[in-house]
Amino acid sequence: MAAALGLSACNTGPRAYIYAGGSQASVQRTISVPRGSTASLGFAAKINPDCSRADSPDRVTLTQAPSQGRVEIRREAGYAYFRPGNPRSRCNTQRVPGTKLFYHAGPNASGTDTFSYDWYSGSGGIAHITVTVNIL
């Protein structure tokens, strides 16, 4: 059974769509976070058309750590987004197993912070994501 990874986000910036077969995407994002607060950076799910978790799991690797906060990666259920026409788009309305990413701004953080991570689909797709954080 083929699988796809859909990566969506709650802050400004484009969605990244990563499909099997070695495709890659580079994404620049900007988010705003109050000092001492947490922002959700998005949710990724590698699922089958029946909305079950695919056999080869996705993986997130932090490639550049933030200097004024920390990044947290959690395996938990959430809502994926797949484009209309994708057989998995019917899964958009239900919680599915996946990975969530969070940025926690430090209590004394100010100005901007930057970090990068790679999101591997488990079947060859990669999103290289750089995030600029405006600390409020």
Tab-separated table of C-alpha atoms in Angstrom:
chain	number	residue	atom	x	y	z
A	1	MET	CA	0.000	0.000	0.000
A	2	ALA	CA	1.455	3.399	-0.932
A	3	ALA	CA	1.644	6.159	1.637
A	4	ALA	CA	2.143	9.904	1.669
A	5	LEU	CA	3.176	12.448	4.260
A	6	GLY	CA	1.216	15.638	4.708
A	7	LEU	CA	2.767	18.422	6.747
A	8	SER	CA	0.599	21.280	7.873
A	9	ALA	CA	1.267	24.197	10.159
A	10	CYS	CA	-0.590	26.506	12.497
A	11	ASN	CA	1.484	29.649	11.905
A	12	THR	CA	2.365	31.724	8.864
A	13	GLY	CA	4.110	30.036	6.009
A	14	PRO	CA	3.326	27.551	3.290
A	15	ARG	CA	2.276	23.969	3.772
A	16	ALA	CA	4.800	21.408	2.618
A	17	TYR	CA	3.592	18.351	0.762
A	18	ILE	CA	6.005	15.441	0.717
A	19	TYR	CA	5.292	12.395	-1.374
A	20	ALA	CA	6.982	9.031	-1.711
A	21	GLY	CA	9.669	8.539	-4.310
A	22	GLY	CA	12.422	10.895	-3.210
A	23	SER	CA	10.838	14.307	-3.721
A	24	GLN	CA	12.207	17.203	-1.676
A	25	ALA	CA	10.942	20.592	-0.588
A	26	SER	CA	12.687	23.552	1.042
A	27	VAL	CA	10.411	25.721	3.142
A	28	GLN	CA	11.053	29.063	4.899
A	29	ARG	CA	8.618	29.913	7.700
A	30	THR	CA	8.148	32.868	10.033
A	31	ILE	CA	6.237	32.617	13.295
A	32	SER	CA	5.584	34.999	16.183
A	33	VAL	CA	5.743	33.766	19.775
A	34	PRO	CA	5.402	35.726	23.029
A	35	ARG	CA	8.419	35.395	25.308
A	36	GLY	CA	8.041	32.350	27.581
A	37	SER	CA	5.265	30.854	25.399
A	38	THR	CA	4.887	27.813	23.153
A	39	ALA	CA	3.874	27.674	19.479
A	40	SER	CA	2.725	24.622	17.555
A	41	LEU	CA	4.751	24.336	14.342
A	42	GLY	CA	2.628	21.742	12.670
A	43	PHE	CA	1.599	18.147	12.362
A	44	ALA	CA	2.759	15.452	9.975
A	45	ALA	CA	1.112	12.124	9.335
A	46	LYS	CA	2.329	9.292	7.154
A	47	ILE	CA	-0.854	7.340	6.647
A	48	ASN	CA	-2.486	4.854	4.323
A	49	PRO	CA	-5.659	5.694	2.363
A	50	ASP	CA	-7.708	4.015	5.146
A	51	CYS	CA	-6.221	6.580	7.622
A	52	SER	CA	-4.080	4.009	9.478
A	53	ARG	CA	-0.365	4.682	10.144
A	54	ALA	CA	1.867	3.637	7.237
A	55	ASP	CA	4.555	0.995	7.759
A	56	SER	CA	7.627	3.229	7.337
A	57	PRO	CA	7.374	6.026	9.922
A	58	ASP	CA	8.256	9.664	9.375
A	59	ARG	CA	11.242	11.116	11.227
A	60	VAL	CA	12.191	14.641	12.293
A	61	THR	CA	15.807	15.710	12.782
A	62	LEU	CA	16.747	19.094	14.228
A	63	THR	CA	19.601	20.364	12.015
A	64	GLN	CA	20.142	23.768	13.685
A	65	ALA	CA	18.971	24.313	17.260
A	66	PRO	CA	17.381	27.608	18.329
A	67	SER	CA	19.486	29.868	20.550
A	68	GLN	CA	16.664	31.418	22.624
A	69	GLY	CA	14.287	28.527	23.079
A	70	ARG	CA	13.866	24.828	22.467
A	71	VAL	CA	12.119	22.544	19.984
A	72	GLU	CA	10.010	19.599	21.139
A	73	ILE	CA	9.025	16.678	18.909
A	74	ARG	CA	6.062	14.523	20.014
A	75	ARG	CA	4.379	11.439	18.565
A	76	GLU	CA	0.642	11.977	18.977
A	77	ALA	CA	-2.611	12.076	17.060
A	78	GLY	CA	-3.726	15.163	15.186
A	79	TYR	CA	-5.423	16.407	12.028
A	80	ALA	CA	-3.483	15.989	8.783
A	81	TYR	CA	-4.120	17.950	5.619
A	82	PHE	CA	-3.996	16.272	2.231
A	83	ARG	CA	-4.899	18.106	-0.976
A	84	PRO	CA	-8.315	17.452	-2.539
A	85	GLY	CA	-8.048	14.542	-4.952
A	86	ASN	CA	-5.517	12.714	-2.760
A	87	PRO	CA	-7.169	9.483	-1.530
A	88	ARG	CA	-6.026	10.421	1.993
A	89	SER	CA	-7.935	13.728	1.934
A	90	ARG	CA	-10.895	11.908	3.517
A	91	CYS	CA	-8.656	11.566	6.605
A	92	ASN	CA	-8.477	15.390	6.996
A	93	THR	CA	-11.540	15.381	9.278
A	94	GLN	CA	-10.340	12.769	11.761
A	95	ARG	CA	-7.462	12.469	14.196
A	96	VAL	CA	-4.727	10.238	12.821
A	97	PRO	CA	-1.390	9.050	14.275
A	98	GLY	CA	1.520	11.352	13.510
A	99	THR	CA	4.185	13.736	14.781
A	100	LYS	CA	3.791	17.246	16.219
A	101	LEU	CA	6.507	19.869	16.530
A	102	PHE	CA	6.572	22.732	19.074
A	103	TYR	CA	8.808	25.743	19.716
A	104	HIS	CA	9.135	26.945	23.331
A	105	ALA	CA	10.475	30.529	23.636
A	106	GLY	CA	12.716	31.071	26.647
A	107	PRO	CA	11.530	33.359	29.480
A	108	ASN	CA	14.238	35.941	28.661
A	109	ALA	CA	14.114	35.560	24.874
A	110	SER	CA	13.902	38.697	22.720
A	111	GLY	CA	14.268	39.762	19.098
A	112	THR	CA	14.486	36.850	16.683
A	113	ASP	CA	15.502	33.219	16.870
A	114	THR	CA	16.140	30.762	14.040
A	115	PHE	CA	16.267	26.999	13.774
A	116	SER	CA	16.087	24.333	11.079
A	117	TYR	CA	14.848	20.791	10.855
A	118	ASP	CA	14.429	18.047	8.274
A	119	TRP	CA	11.217	16.048	8.038
A	120	TYR	CA	11.775	12.637	6.410
A	121	SER	CA	8.721	10.834	5.048
A	122	GLY	CA	10.106	7.328	5.588
A	123	SER	CA	9.848	6.544	1.877
A	124	GLY	CA	12.312	9.014	0.407
A	125	GLY	CA	10.568	12.401	0.653
A	126	ILE	CA	12.282	15.180	2.637
A	127	ALA	CA	11.248	18.684	3.686
A	128	HIS	CA	14.111	20.995	4.730
A	129	ILE	CA	12.459	23.623	6.921
A	130	THR	CA	13.992	26.819	8.336
A	131	VAL	CA	11.953	28.756	10.881
A	132	THR	CA	12.476	32.393	11.878
A	133	VAL	CA	10.833	33.206	15.204
A	134	ASN	CA	9.806	36.775	16.062
A	135	ILE	CA	9.738	36.903	19.846
A	136	LEU	CA	7.117	39.321	21.141
